[in-house]
PDB file of C-alpha atoms in Angstrom:
ATOM      1  CA  TYR U   1      68.552 148.486  95.199  1.00  0.00           C
ATOM      2  CA  GLU U   2      71.978 147.162  94.294  1.00  0.00           C
ATOM      3  CA  CYS U   3      70.952 143.803  95.776  1.00  0.00           C
ATOM      4  CA  TYR U   4      67.809 143.451  93.652  1.00  0.00           C
ATOM      5  CA  THR U   5      67.579 140.112  91.839  1.00  0.00           C
ATOM      6  CA  GLY U   6      63.911 139.767  90.956  1.00  0.00           C
ATOM      7  CA  THR U   7      63.054 137.048  93.438  1.00  0.00           C
ATOM      8  CA  ALA U   8      64.513 137.217  96.918  1.00  0.00           C
ATOM      9  CA  ASP U   9      63.480 137.177 100.537  1.00  0.00           C
ATOM     10  CA  LEU U  10      62.429 140.681 101.553  1.00  0.00           C
ATOM     11  CA  TYR U  11      65.049 140.904 104.285  1.00  0.00           C
ATOM     12  CA  VAL U  12      67.697 141.303 101.546  1.00  0.00           C
ATOM     13  CA  TYR U  13      66.428 144.847 100.998  1.00  0.00           C
ATOM     14  CA  PHE U  14      66.311 145.549 104.748  1.00  0.00           C
ATOM     15  CA  TYR U  15      70.009 144.710 104.946  1.00  0.00           C
ATOM     16  CA  GLU U  16      70.904 147.117 102.143  1.00  0.00           C
ATOM     17  CA  GLN U  17      68.633 149.914 103.358  1.00  0.00           C
ATOM     18  CA  GLY U  18      69.735 149.485 106.962  1.00  0.00           C
ATOM     19  CA  LEU U  19      73.371 149.806 105.930  1.00  0.00           C
ATOM     20  CA  ARG U  20      72.567 152.878 103.807  1.00  0.00           C
ATOM     21  CA  LEU U  21      70.832 154.601 106.729  1.00  0.00           C
ATOM     22  CA  LEU U  22      73.698 154.052 109.158  1.00  0.00           C
ATOM     23  CA  LYS U  23      76.198 156.765 109.891  1.00  0.00           C
ATOM     24  CA  GLU U  24      79.803 155.960 109.034  1.00  0.00           C
ATOM     25  CA  ASN U  25      81.175 153.534 111.653  1.00  0.00           C
ATOM     26  CA  GLY U  26      77.640 152.771 112.865  1.00  0.00           C
ATOM     27  CA  TYR U  27      76.659 149.186 113.741  1.00  0.00           C
ATOM     28  CA  LEU U  28      73.818 147.085 112.384  1.00  0.00           C
ATOM     29  CA  SER U  29      72.641 143.728 113.659  1.00  0.00           C
ATOM     30  CA  TYR U  30      69.942 141.494 112.221  1.00  0.00           C
ATOM     31  CA  ILE U  31      68.455 138.161 113.097  1.00  0.00           C
ATOM     32  CA  SER U  32      67.245 136.551 109.886  1.00  0.00           C
ATOM     33  CA  SER U  33      67.286 133.347 107.912  1.00  0.00           C
ATOM     34  CA  ASN U  34      70.721 132.158 106.795  1.00  0.00           C
ATOM     35  CA  LYS U  35      69.441 131.380 103.295  1.00  0.00           C
ATOM     36  CA  TYR U  36      71.302 134.338 101.772  1.00  0.00           C
ATOM     37  CA  PHE U  37      74.625 132.692 102.770  1.00  0.00           C
ATOM     38  CA  ARG U  38      74.337 130.301  99.833  1.00  0.00           C
ATOM     39  CA  ALA U  39      71.183 131.033  97.799  1.00  0.00           C
ATOM     40  CA  GLY U  40      71.482 132.470  94.294  1.00  0.00           C
ATOM     41  CA  TYR U  41      69.363 135.506  95.218  1.00  0.00           C
ATOM     42  CA  GLY U  42      71.851 136.304  98.004  1.00  0.00           C
ATOM     43  CA  GLU U  43      74.880 136.709  95.716  1.00  0.00           C
ATOM     44  CA  LYS U  44      74.476 140.468  95.296  1.00  0.00           C
ATOM     45  CA  LEU U  45      73.784 140.908  99.008  1.00  0.00           C
ATOM     46  CA  ARG U  46      76.876 138.893  99.979  1.00  0.00           C
ATOM     47  CA  ASN U  47      78.972 141.009  97.638  1.00  0.00           C
ATOM     48  CA  TYR U  48      77.391 144.244  98.912  1.00  0.00           C
ATOM     49  CA  LEU U  49      78.010 143.374 102.558  1.00  0.00           C
ATOM     50  CA  ALA U  50      81.583 142.239 101.901  1.00  0.00           C
ATOM     51  CA  HIS U  51      82.478 145.515 100.157  1.00  0.00           C
ATOM     52  CA  ASN U  52      80.471 148.036 102.176  1.00  0.00           C
ATOM     53  CA  SER U  53      80.819 146.785 105.712  1.00  0.00           C
ATOM     54  CA  THR U  54      83.154 145.250 108.207  1.00  0.00           C
ATOM     55  CA  ILE U  55      81.479 142.086 109.424  1.00  0.00           C
ATOM     56  CA  GLU U  56      82.207 141.645 113.114  1.00  0.00           C
ATOM     57  CA  LEU U  57      80.126 138.594 114.061  1.00  0.00           C
ATOM     58  CA  LEU U  58      78.243 135.790 112.309  1.00  0.00           C
ATOM     59  CA  ILE U  59      76.308 133.122 114.165  1.00  0.00           C
ATOM     60  CA  ASP U  60      74.589 130.390 112.175  1.00  0.00           C
ATOM     61  CA  PHE U  61      72.042 128.387 114.153  1.00  0.00           C
ATOM     62  CA  GLY U  62      71.328 126.068 111.199  1.00  0.00           C
ATOM     63  CA  ASP U  63      68.598 123.573 112.081  1.00  0.00           C
ATOM     64  CA  ALA U  64      68.383 124.605 115.734  1.00  0.00           C
ATOM     65  CA  ASN U  65      64.908 125.731 116.711  1.00  0.00           C
ATOM     66  CA  VAL U  66      66.040 128.971 118.358  1.00  0.00           C
ATOM     67  CA  PHE U  67      63.408 131.404 117.114  1.00  0.00           C
ATOM     68  CA  GLU U  68      59.929 130.098 116.353  1.00  0.00           C
ATOM     69  CA  ALA U  69      59.305 132.519 113.475  1.00  0.00           C
ATOM     70  CA  ILE U  70      62.591 131.986 111.599  1.00  0.00           C
ATOM     71  CA  ALA U  71      63.752 128.886 109.740  1.00  0.00           C
ATOM     72  CA  TYR U  72      67.548 128.449 109.727  1.00  0.00           C
ATOM     73  CA  PRO U  73      68.229 131.501 111.924  1.00  0.00           C
ATOM     74  CA  SER U  74      71.424 133.499 111.872  1.00  0.00           C
ATOM     75  CA  ILE U  75      72.717 136.628 113.563  1.00  0.00           C
ATOM     76  CA  ILE U  76      75.022 139.140 111.904  1.00  0.00           C
ATOM     77  CA  LEU U  77      76.708 142.189 113.377  1.00  0.00           C
ATOM     78  CA  LEU U  78      78.359 144.564 110.959  1.00  0.00           C
ATOM     79  CA  LYS U  79      79.853 148.016 110.884  1.00  0.00           C
ATOM     80  CA  LYS U  80      79.243 150.549 108.120  1.00  0.00           C
ATOM     81  CA  ALA U  81      82.720 150.799 106.708  1.00  0.00           C
ATOM     82  CA  PRO U  82      84.762 148.644 104.434  1.00  0.00           C
ATOM     83  CA  PRO U  83      87.438 146.716 106.315  1.00  0.00           C
ATOM     84  CA  LEU U  84      89.957 149.355 107.363  1.00  0.00           C
ATOM     85  CA  PRO U  85      93.365 149.441 105.692  1.00  0.00           C
ATOM     86  CA  SER U  86      96.147 148.173 107.864  1.00  0.00           C
ATOM     87  CA  GLN U  87      98.232 150.883 109.428  1.00  0.00           C
ATOM     88  CA  ARG U  88     101.366 148.747 109.329  1.00  0.00           C
ATOM     89  CA  GLU U  89     103.983 150.099 106.953  1.00  0.00           C
ATOM     90  CA  ASP U  90     104.567 146.737 105.284  1.00  0.00           C
ATOM     91  CA  LYS U  91     100.982 146.862 104.034  1.00  0.00           C
ATOM     92  CA  ALA U  92     101.600 150.110 102.168  1.00  0.00           C
ATOM     93  CA  VAL U  93     102.207 150.281  98.454  1.00  0.00           C
ATOM     94  CA  LYS U  94     105.126 152.438  97.411  1.00  0.00           C
ATOM     95  CA  VAL U  95     104.078 154.740  94.600  1.00  0.00           C
ATOM     96  CA  PRO U  96     106.747 156.500  92.550  1.00  0.00           C
ATOM     97  CA  LEU U  97     106.168 160.196  91.941  1.00  0.00           C
ATOM     98  CA  ILE U  98     105.186 160.442  88.270  1.00  0.00           C
ATOM     99  CA  LYS U  99     103.311 162.698  85.899  1.00  0.00           C
ATOM    100  CA  LYS U 100     102.063 162.392  82.343  1.00  0.00           C
ATOM    101  CA  GLU U 101     103.803 164.239  79.540  1.00  0.00           C
ATOM    102  CA  ASN U 102     102.347 163.756  76.070  1.00  0.00           C
ATOM    103  CA  GLY U 103     100.513 160.654  77.279  1.00  0.00           C
ATOM    104  CA  VAL U 104     103.679 159.075  78.722  1.00  0.00           C
ATOM    105  CA  GLU U 105     104.320 158.624  82.449  1.00  0.00           C
ATOM    106  CA  VAL U 106     107.665 160.109  83.510  1.00  0.00           C
ATOM    107  CA  PRO U 107     109.286 160.643  86.934  1.00  0.00           C
ATOM    108  CA  ILE U 108     108.720 164.072  88.454  1.00  0.00           C
ATOM    109  CA  LYS U 109     111.914 166.118  88.528  1.00  0.00           C
ATOM    110  CA  GLY U 110     112.904 168.625  91.160  1.00  0.00           C
ATOM    111  CA  ASP U 111     112.715 168.319  94.930  1.00  0.00           C
ATOM    112  CA  LEU U 112     109.776 165.894  94.879  1.00  0.00           C
ATOM    113  CA  GLY U 113     111.473 163.616  92.378  1.00  0.00           C
ATOM    114  CA  ARG U 114     114.586 163.414  94.550  1.00  0.00           C
ATOM    115  CA  SER U 115     112.612 162.484  97.646  1.00  0.00           C
ATOM    116  CA  LYS U 116     114.192 159.506  99.372  1.00  0.00           C
ATOM    117  CA  SER U 117     110.833 158.091 100.468  1.00  0.00           C
ATOM    118  CA  PRO U 118     108.102 157.711  97.856  1.00  0.00           C
ATOM    119  CA  LEU U 119     104.473 158.319  98.724  1.00  0.00           C
ATOM    120  CA  LYS U 120     102.764 155.457 100.512  1.00  0.00           C
ATOM    121  CA  VAL U 121      99.171 154.591  99.679  1.00  0.00           C
ATOM    122  CA  ASN U 122      97.314 152.082 101.814  1.00  0.00           C
ATOM    123  CA  LEU U 123      95.557 149.230 100.066  1.00  0.00           C
ATOM    124  CA  VAL U 124      91.771 149.383 100.156  1.00  0.00           C
ATOM    125  CA  GLY U 125      90.447 146.844 102.618  1.00  0.00           C
ATOM    126  CA  ASP U 126      92.325 145.109 105.383  1.00  0.00           C
ATOM    127  CA  GLN U 127      93.025 141.676 103.977  1.00  0.00           C
ATOM    128  CA  ASN U 128      93.499 140.426 107.539  1.00  0.00           C
ATOM    129  CA  HIS U 129      90.154 141.453 109.089  1.00  0.00           C
ATOM    130  CA  GLN U 130      88.825 138.540 111.134  1.00  0.00           C
ATOM    131  CA  ILE U 131      85.152 137.803 111.773  1.00  0.00           C
ATOM    132  CA  LYS U 132      84.075 136.014 114.936  1.00  0.00           C
ATOM    133  CA  VAL U 133      82.020 133.020 113.728  1.00  0.00           C
ATOM    134  CA  LEU U 134      79.962 130.342 115.445  1.00  0.00           C
ATOM    135  CA  ASN U 135      78.151 127.397 113.884  1.00  0.00           C
ATOM    136  CA  TRP U 136      75.573 126.283 116.426  1.00  0.00           C
ATOM    137  CA  SER U 137      74.792 122.580 116.628  1.00  0.00           C
ATOM    138  CA  ALA U 138      71.073 121.748 116.877  1.00  0.00           C
ATOM    139  CA  ASN U 139      71.662 119.325 119.768  1.00  0.00           C
ATOM    140  CA  GLN U 140      73.253 121.940 122.052  1.00  0.00           C
ATOM    141  CA  PRO U 141      70.992 123.464 124.726  1.00  0.00           C
ATOM    142  CA  LEU U 142      70.626 127.236 124.463  1.00  0.00           C
ATOM    143  CA  ASN U 143      71.287 127.548 128.189  1.00  0.00           C
ATOM    144  CA  ASP U 144      74.922 126.721 127.365  1.00  0.00           C
ATOM    145  CA  PHE U 145      75.231 129.486 124.768  1.00  0.00           C
ATOM    146  CA  GLN U 146      77.995 131.466 126.489  1.00  0.00           C
ATOM    147  CA  LYS U 147      80.114 128.365 127.177  1.00  0.00           C
ATOM    148  CA  VAL U 148      79.648 127.065 123.633  1.00  0.00           C
ATOM    149  CA  TYR U 149      80.391 130.479 122.141  1.00  0.00           C
ATOM    150  CA  GLU U 150      83.614 130.803 124.104  1.00  0.00           C
ATOM    151  CA  LYS U 151      84.687 127.233 123.288  1.00  0.00           C
ATOM    152  CA  ASP U 152      83.546 126.770 119.660  1.00  0.00           C
ATOM    153  CA  SER U 153      83.657 130.203 118.026  1.00  0.00           C
ATOM    154  CA  PHE U 154      86.558 130.890 115.692  1.00  0.00           C
ATOM    155  CA  LEU U 155      88.015 133.655 113.577  1.00  0.00           C
ATOM    156  CA  LEU U 156      87.427 133.688 109.842  1.00  0.00           C
ATOM    157  CA  PRO U 157      89.046 136.148 107.415  1.00  0.00           C
ATOM    158  CA  GLN U 158      86.389 138.405 105.892  1.00  0.00           C
ATOM    159  CA  LYS U 159      88.056 137.940 102.503  1.00  0.00           C
ATOM    160  CA  SER U 160      86.965 134.274 102.603  1.00  0.00           C
ATOM    161  CA  LEU U 161      83.306 135.344 102.437  1.00  0.00           C
ATOM    162  CA  THR U 162      82.899 135.495  98.681  1.00  0.00           C
ATOM    163  CA  ALA U 163      79.913 136.371  96.519  1.00  0.00           C
ATOM    164  CA  ASP U 164      79.582 132.749  95.329  1.00  0.00           C
ATOM    165  CA  GLY U 165      78.642 131.585  98.847  1.00  0.00           C
ATOM    166  CA  TRP U 166      79.537 131.972 102.490  1.00  0.00           C
ATOM    167  CA  ARG U 167      81.046 128.888 104.052  1.00  0.00           C
ATOM    168  CA  LEU U 168      81.435 129.383 107.779  1.00  0.00           C
ATOM    169  CA  GLU U 169      84.272 126.957 108.377  1.00  0.00           C
ATOM    170  CA  SER U 170      87.706 127.318 109.907  1.00  0.00           C
ATOM    171  CA  SER U 171      90.590 128.255 107.617  1.00  0.00           C
ATOM    172  CA  GLN U 172      91.914 124.689 107.855  1.00  0.00           C
ATOM    173  CA  ILE U 173      88.638 123.209 106.594  1.00  0.00           C
ATOM    174  CA  LEU U 174      88.289 125.853 103.880  1.00  0.00           C
ATOM    175  CA  ASN U 175      91.821 125.035 102.672  1.00  0.00           C
ATOM    176  CA  LEU U 176      90.861 121.352 102.436  1.00  0.00           C
ATOM    177  CA  LEU U 177      87.726 122.226 100.479  1.00  0.00           C
TER     178      LEU U 177
END
């Protein structure tokens, strides 16, 4: 397992294996402890998920006693695919047409070299992918889940979920931190 660290909660391996077993563009959802958000053993898993999936939804219930069998429950919904490159032209990288001659890169001559529009190659990963996030407060009744979700959930750029720890805060709070 790429996420193996020696000591970790077993669900770390279920995440990796579940993602491996999915078909491209398939969805995976787990309810598990949120400990991997910040724990040292979760670093490889956080990195793996960030680079091999598009995270659609993260709900952190924190101290709320939502599920009797899980301490610090969370819900994640992800898609088996890295964040898709943007289709907008301004996100494309213009690549000059070149070749190597004697170890030196030189422009290609002929019709291709005179092309008015160079090749465009999309960047890997959409730097603008937004995850729907909710931090549940322990004092909120679960009967109000839909209202609270609609009112308190926010969008978080996936690129802000780094291997050193996932902080589920709004962009404004993350900028202050």
